[in-house]
PDB file of C-alpha atoms in Angstrom:
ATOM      1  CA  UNK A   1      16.823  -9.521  -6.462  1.00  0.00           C
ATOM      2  CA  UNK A   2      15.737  -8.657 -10.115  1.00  0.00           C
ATOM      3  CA  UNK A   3      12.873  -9.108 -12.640  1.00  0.00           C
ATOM      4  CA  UNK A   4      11.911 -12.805 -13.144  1.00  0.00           C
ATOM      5  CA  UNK A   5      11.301 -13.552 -16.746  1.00  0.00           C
ATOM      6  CA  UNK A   6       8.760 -16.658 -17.272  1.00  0.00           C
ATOM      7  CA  UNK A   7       7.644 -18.303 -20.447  1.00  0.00           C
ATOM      8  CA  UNK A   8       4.372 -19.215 -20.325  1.00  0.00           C
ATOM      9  CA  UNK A   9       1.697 -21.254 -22.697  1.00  0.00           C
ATOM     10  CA  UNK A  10      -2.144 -21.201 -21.886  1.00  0.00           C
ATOM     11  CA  UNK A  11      -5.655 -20.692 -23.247  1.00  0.00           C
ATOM     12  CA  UNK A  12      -4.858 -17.266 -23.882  1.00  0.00           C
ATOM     13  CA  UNK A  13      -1.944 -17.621 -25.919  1.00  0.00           C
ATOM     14  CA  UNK A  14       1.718 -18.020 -25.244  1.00  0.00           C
ATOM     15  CA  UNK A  15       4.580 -14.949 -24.155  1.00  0.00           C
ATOM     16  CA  UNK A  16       6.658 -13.787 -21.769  1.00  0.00           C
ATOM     17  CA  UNK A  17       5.387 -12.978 -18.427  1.00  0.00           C
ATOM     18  CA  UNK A  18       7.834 -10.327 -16.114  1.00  0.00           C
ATOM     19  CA  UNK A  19       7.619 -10.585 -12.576  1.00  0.00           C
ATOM     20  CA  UNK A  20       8.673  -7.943 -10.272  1.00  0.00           C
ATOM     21  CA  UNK A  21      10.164  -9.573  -6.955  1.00  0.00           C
ATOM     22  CA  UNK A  22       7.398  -9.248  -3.984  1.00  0.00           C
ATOM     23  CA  UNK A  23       8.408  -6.434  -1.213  1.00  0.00           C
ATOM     24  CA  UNK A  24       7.502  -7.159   2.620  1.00  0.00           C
ATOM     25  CA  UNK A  25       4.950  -4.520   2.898  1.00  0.00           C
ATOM     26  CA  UNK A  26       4.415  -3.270   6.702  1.00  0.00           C
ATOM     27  CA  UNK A  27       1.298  -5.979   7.578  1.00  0.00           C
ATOM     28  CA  UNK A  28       3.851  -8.640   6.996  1.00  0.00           C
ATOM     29  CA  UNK A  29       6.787  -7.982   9.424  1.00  0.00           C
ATOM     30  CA  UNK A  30       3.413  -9.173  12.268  1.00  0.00           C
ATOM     31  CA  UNK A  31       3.205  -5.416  13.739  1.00  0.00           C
ATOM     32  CA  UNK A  32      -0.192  -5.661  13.278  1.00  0.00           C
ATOM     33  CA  UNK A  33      -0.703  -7.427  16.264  1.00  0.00           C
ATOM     34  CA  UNK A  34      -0.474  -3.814  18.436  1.00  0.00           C
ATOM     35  CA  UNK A  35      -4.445  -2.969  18.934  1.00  0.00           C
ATOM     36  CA  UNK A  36      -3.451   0.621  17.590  1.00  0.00           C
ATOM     37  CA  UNK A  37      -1.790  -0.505  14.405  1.00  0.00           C
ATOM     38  CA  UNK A  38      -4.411  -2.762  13.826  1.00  0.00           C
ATOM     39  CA  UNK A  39      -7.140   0.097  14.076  1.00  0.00           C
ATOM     40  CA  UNK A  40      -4.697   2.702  12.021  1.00  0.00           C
ATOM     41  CA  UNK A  41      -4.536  -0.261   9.251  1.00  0.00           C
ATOM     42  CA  UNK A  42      -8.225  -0.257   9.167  1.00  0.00           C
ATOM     43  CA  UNK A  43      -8.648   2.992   8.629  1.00  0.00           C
ATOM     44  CA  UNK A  44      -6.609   2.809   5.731  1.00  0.00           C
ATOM     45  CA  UNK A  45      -8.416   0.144   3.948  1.00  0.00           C
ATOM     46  CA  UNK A  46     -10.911   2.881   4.051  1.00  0.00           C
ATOM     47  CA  UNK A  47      -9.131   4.995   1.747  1.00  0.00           C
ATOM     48  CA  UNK A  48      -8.839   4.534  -1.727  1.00  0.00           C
ATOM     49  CA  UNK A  49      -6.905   5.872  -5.202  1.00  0.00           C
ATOM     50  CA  UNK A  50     -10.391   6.670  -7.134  1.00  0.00           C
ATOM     51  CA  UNK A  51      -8.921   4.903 -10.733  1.00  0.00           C
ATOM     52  CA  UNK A  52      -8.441   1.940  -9.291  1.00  0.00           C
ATOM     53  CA  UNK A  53     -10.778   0.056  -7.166  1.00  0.00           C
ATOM     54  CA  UNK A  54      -8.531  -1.585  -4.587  1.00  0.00           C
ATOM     55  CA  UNK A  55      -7.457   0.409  -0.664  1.00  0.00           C
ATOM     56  CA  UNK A  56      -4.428   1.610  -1.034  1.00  0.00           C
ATOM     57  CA  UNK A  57      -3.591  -0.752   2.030  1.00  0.00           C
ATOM     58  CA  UNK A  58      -3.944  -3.605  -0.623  1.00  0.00           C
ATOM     59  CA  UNK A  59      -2.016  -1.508  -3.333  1.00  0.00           C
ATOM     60  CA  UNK A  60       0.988  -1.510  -1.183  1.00  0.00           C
ATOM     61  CA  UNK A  61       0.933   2.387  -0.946  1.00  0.00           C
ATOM     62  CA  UNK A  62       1.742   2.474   2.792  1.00  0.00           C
ATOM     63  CA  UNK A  63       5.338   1.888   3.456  1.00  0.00           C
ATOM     64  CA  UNK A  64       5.908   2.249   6.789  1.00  0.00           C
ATOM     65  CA  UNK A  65       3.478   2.845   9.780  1.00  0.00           C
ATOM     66  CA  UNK A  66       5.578   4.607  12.837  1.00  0.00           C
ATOM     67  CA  UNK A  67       3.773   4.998  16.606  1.00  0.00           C
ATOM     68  CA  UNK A  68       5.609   6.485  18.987  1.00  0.00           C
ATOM     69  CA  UNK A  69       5.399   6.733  22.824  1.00  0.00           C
ATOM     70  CA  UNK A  70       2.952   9.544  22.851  1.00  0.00           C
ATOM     71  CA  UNK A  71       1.228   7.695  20.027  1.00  0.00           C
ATOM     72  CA  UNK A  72       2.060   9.733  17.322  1.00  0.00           C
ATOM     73  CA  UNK A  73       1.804   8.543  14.470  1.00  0.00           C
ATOM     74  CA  UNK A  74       3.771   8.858  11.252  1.00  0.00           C
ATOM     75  CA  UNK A  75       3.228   7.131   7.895  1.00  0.00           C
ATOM     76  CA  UNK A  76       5.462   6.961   4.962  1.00  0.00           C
ATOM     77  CA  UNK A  77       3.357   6.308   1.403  1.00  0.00           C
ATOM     78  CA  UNK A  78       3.219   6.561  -1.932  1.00  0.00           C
ATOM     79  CA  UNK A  79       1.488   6.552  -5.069  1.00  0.00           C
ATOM     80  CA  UNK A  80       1.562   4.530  -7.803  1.00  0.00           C
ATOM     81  CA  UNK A  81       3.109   7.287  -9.932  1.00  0.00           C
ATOM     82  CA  UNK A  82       4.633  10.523  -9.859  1.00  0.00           C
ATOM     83  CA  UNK A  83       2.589  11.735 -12.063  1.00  0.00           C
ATOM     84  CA  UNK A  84      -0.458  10.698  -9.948  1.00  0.00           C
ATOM     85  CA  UNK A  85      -3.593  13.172 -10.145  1.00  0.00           C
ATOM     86  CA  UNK A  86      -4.249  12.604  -6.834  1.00  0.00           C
ATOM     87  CA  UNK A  87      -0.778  12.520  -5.324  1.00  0.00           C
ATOM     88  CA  UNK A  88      -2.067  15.870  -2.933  1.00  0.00           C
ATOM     89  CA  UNK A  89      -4.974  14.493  -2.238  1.00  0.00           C
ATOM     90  CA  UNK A  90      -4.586  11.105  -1.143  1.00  0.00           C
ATOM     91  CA  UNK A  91      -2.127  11.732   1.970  1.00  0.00           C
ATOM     92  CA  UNK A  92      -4.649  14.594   2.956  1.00  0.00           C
ATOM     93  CA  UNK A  93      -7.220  11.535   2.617  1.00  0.00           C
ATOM     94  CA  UNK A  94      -5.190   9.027   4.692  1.00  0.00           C
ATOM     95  CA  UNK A  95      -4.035  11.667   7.328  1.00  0.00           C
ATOM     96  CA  UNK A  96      -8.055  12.435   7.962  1.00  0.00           C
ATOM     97  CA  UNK A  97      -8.634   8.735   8.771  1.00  0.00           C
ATOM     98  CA  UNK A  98      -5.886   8.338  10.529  1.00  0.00           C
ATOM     99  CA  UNK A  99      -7.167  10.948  12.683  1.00  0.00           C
ATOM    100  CA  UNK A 100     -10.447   9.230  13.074  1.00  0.00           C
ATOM    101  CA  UNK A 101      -8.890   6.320  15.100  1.00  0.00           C
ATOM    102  CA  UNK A 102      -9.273   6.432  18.779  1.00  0.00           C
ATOM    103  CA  UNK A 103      -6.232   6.967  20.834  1.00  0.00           C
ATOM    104  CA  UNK A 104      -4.221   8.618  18.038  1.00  0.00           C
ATOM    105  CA  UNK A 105      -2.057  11.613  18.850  1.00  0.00           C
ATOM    106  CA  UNK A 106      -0.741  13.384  15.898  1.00  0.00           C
ATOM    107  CA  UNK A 107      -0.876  12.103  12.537  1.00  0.00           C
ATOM    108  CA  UNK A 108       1.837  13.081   9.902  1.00  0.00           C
ATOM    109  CA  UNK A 109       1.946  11.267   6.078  1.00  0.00           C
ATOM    110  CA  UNK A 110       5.404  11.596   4.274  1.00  0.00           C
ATOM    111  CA  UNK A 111       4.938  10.888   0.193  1.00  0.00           C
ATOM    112  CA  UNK A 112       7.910   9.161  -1.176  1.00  0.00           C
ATOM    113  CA  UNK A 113       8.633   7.581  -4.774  1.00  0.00           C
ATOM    114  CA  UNK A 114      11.640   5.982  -3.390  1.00  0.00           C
ATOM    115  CA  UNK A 115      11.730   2.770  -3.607  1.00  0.00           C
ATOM    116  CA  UNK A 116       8.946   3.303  -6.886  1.00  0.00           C
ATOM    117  CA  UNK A 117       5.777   1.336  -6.424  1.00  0.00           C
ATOM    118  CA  UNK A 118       4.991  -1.405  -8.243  1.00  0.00           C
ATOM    119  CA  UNK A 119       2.620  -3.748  -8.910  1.00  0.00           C
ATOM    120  CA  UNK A 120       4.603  -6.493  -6.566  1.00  0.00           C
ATOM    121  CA  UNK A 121       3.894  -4.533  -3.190  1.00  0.00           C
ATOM    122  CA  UNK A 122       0.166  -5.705  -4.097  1.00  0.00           C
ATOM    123  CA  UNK A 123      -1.602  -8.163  -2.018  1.00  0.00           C
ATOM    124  CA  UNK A 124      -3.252 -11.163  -2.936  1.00  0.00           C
ATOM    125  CA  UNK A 125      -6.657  -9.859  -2.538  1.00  0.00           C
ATOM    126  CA  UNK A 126      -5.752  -6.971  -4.823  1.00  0.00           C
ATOM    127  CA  UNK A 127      -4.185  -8.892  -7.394  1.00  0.00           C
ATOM    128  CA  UNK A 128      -7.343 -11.187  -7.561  1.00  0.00           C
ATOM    129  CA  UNK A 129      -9.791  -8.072  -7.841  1.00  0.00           C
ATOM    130  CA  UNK A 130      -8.146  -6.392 -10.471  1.00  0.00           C
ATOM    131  CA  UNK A 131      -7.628  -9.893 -12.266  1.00  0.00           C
ATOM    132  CA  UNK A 132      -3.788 -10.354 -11.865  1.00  0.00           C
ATOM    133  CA  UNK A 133      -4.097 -13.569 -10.220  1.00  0.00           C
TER     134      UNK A 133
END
């Protein structure tokens, strides 16, 4: 699936508008419903990329969320780009809440640019605080 292109006319003029296809991000495949996902999700709604106001839960930053037996935990993330100030910081960030959570074992965080991030892995919410929506 590629880029959408829309024409569109409004109040604030008329264009083109690009739109990125939507990704499933990890809250959307219903693995939330495990009590210890639900409290590791928290905890990253906790964390945030300090330029832009949003978690980086509602960015779309966390790709994947793995538990294992021993409840281990290992996240894959990213940032919104390479060239991201806080790219060491943040995963240092999310492993210390991730920590946090009750009934946790080990906590690893694995930064990826692959697939890039983009402003479709958004949510809703996030689109409609930073005025997207």
């Amino acid at each position: 699936m590629g880029v959408t292109l829309d024409y569109t006319e409004g109040s604030a003029g008329r264009g083109f508008l690009f739109k990125e296809p939507r990704r499933e991000r990890p809250s959307e495949h219903g693995q939330e419903q495990d009590p210890l996902r639900a409290r590791i999700i928290e905890a990253l709604k906790t964390c945030y990329d300090p330029e832009i106001p949003v978690n980086i839960w509602d960015l779309g930053l966390i790709y994947r969320i793995d538990i294992d037996e021993q409840r281990n935990v290992h996240i894959l993330m990213t940032v919104t780009a390479p060239a991201c100030p806080v790219a060491d910081l943040l995963p240092r960030q999310v492993e210390e809440a991730v920590r946090q959570v009750p009934d946790v074992g080990n906590v690893t965080v694995e930064l990826t640019f692959d697939p890039p991030w983009h402003v479709g892995r958004m949510s809703d919410a996030a689109r409609l605080q930073l005025g997207l929506l």
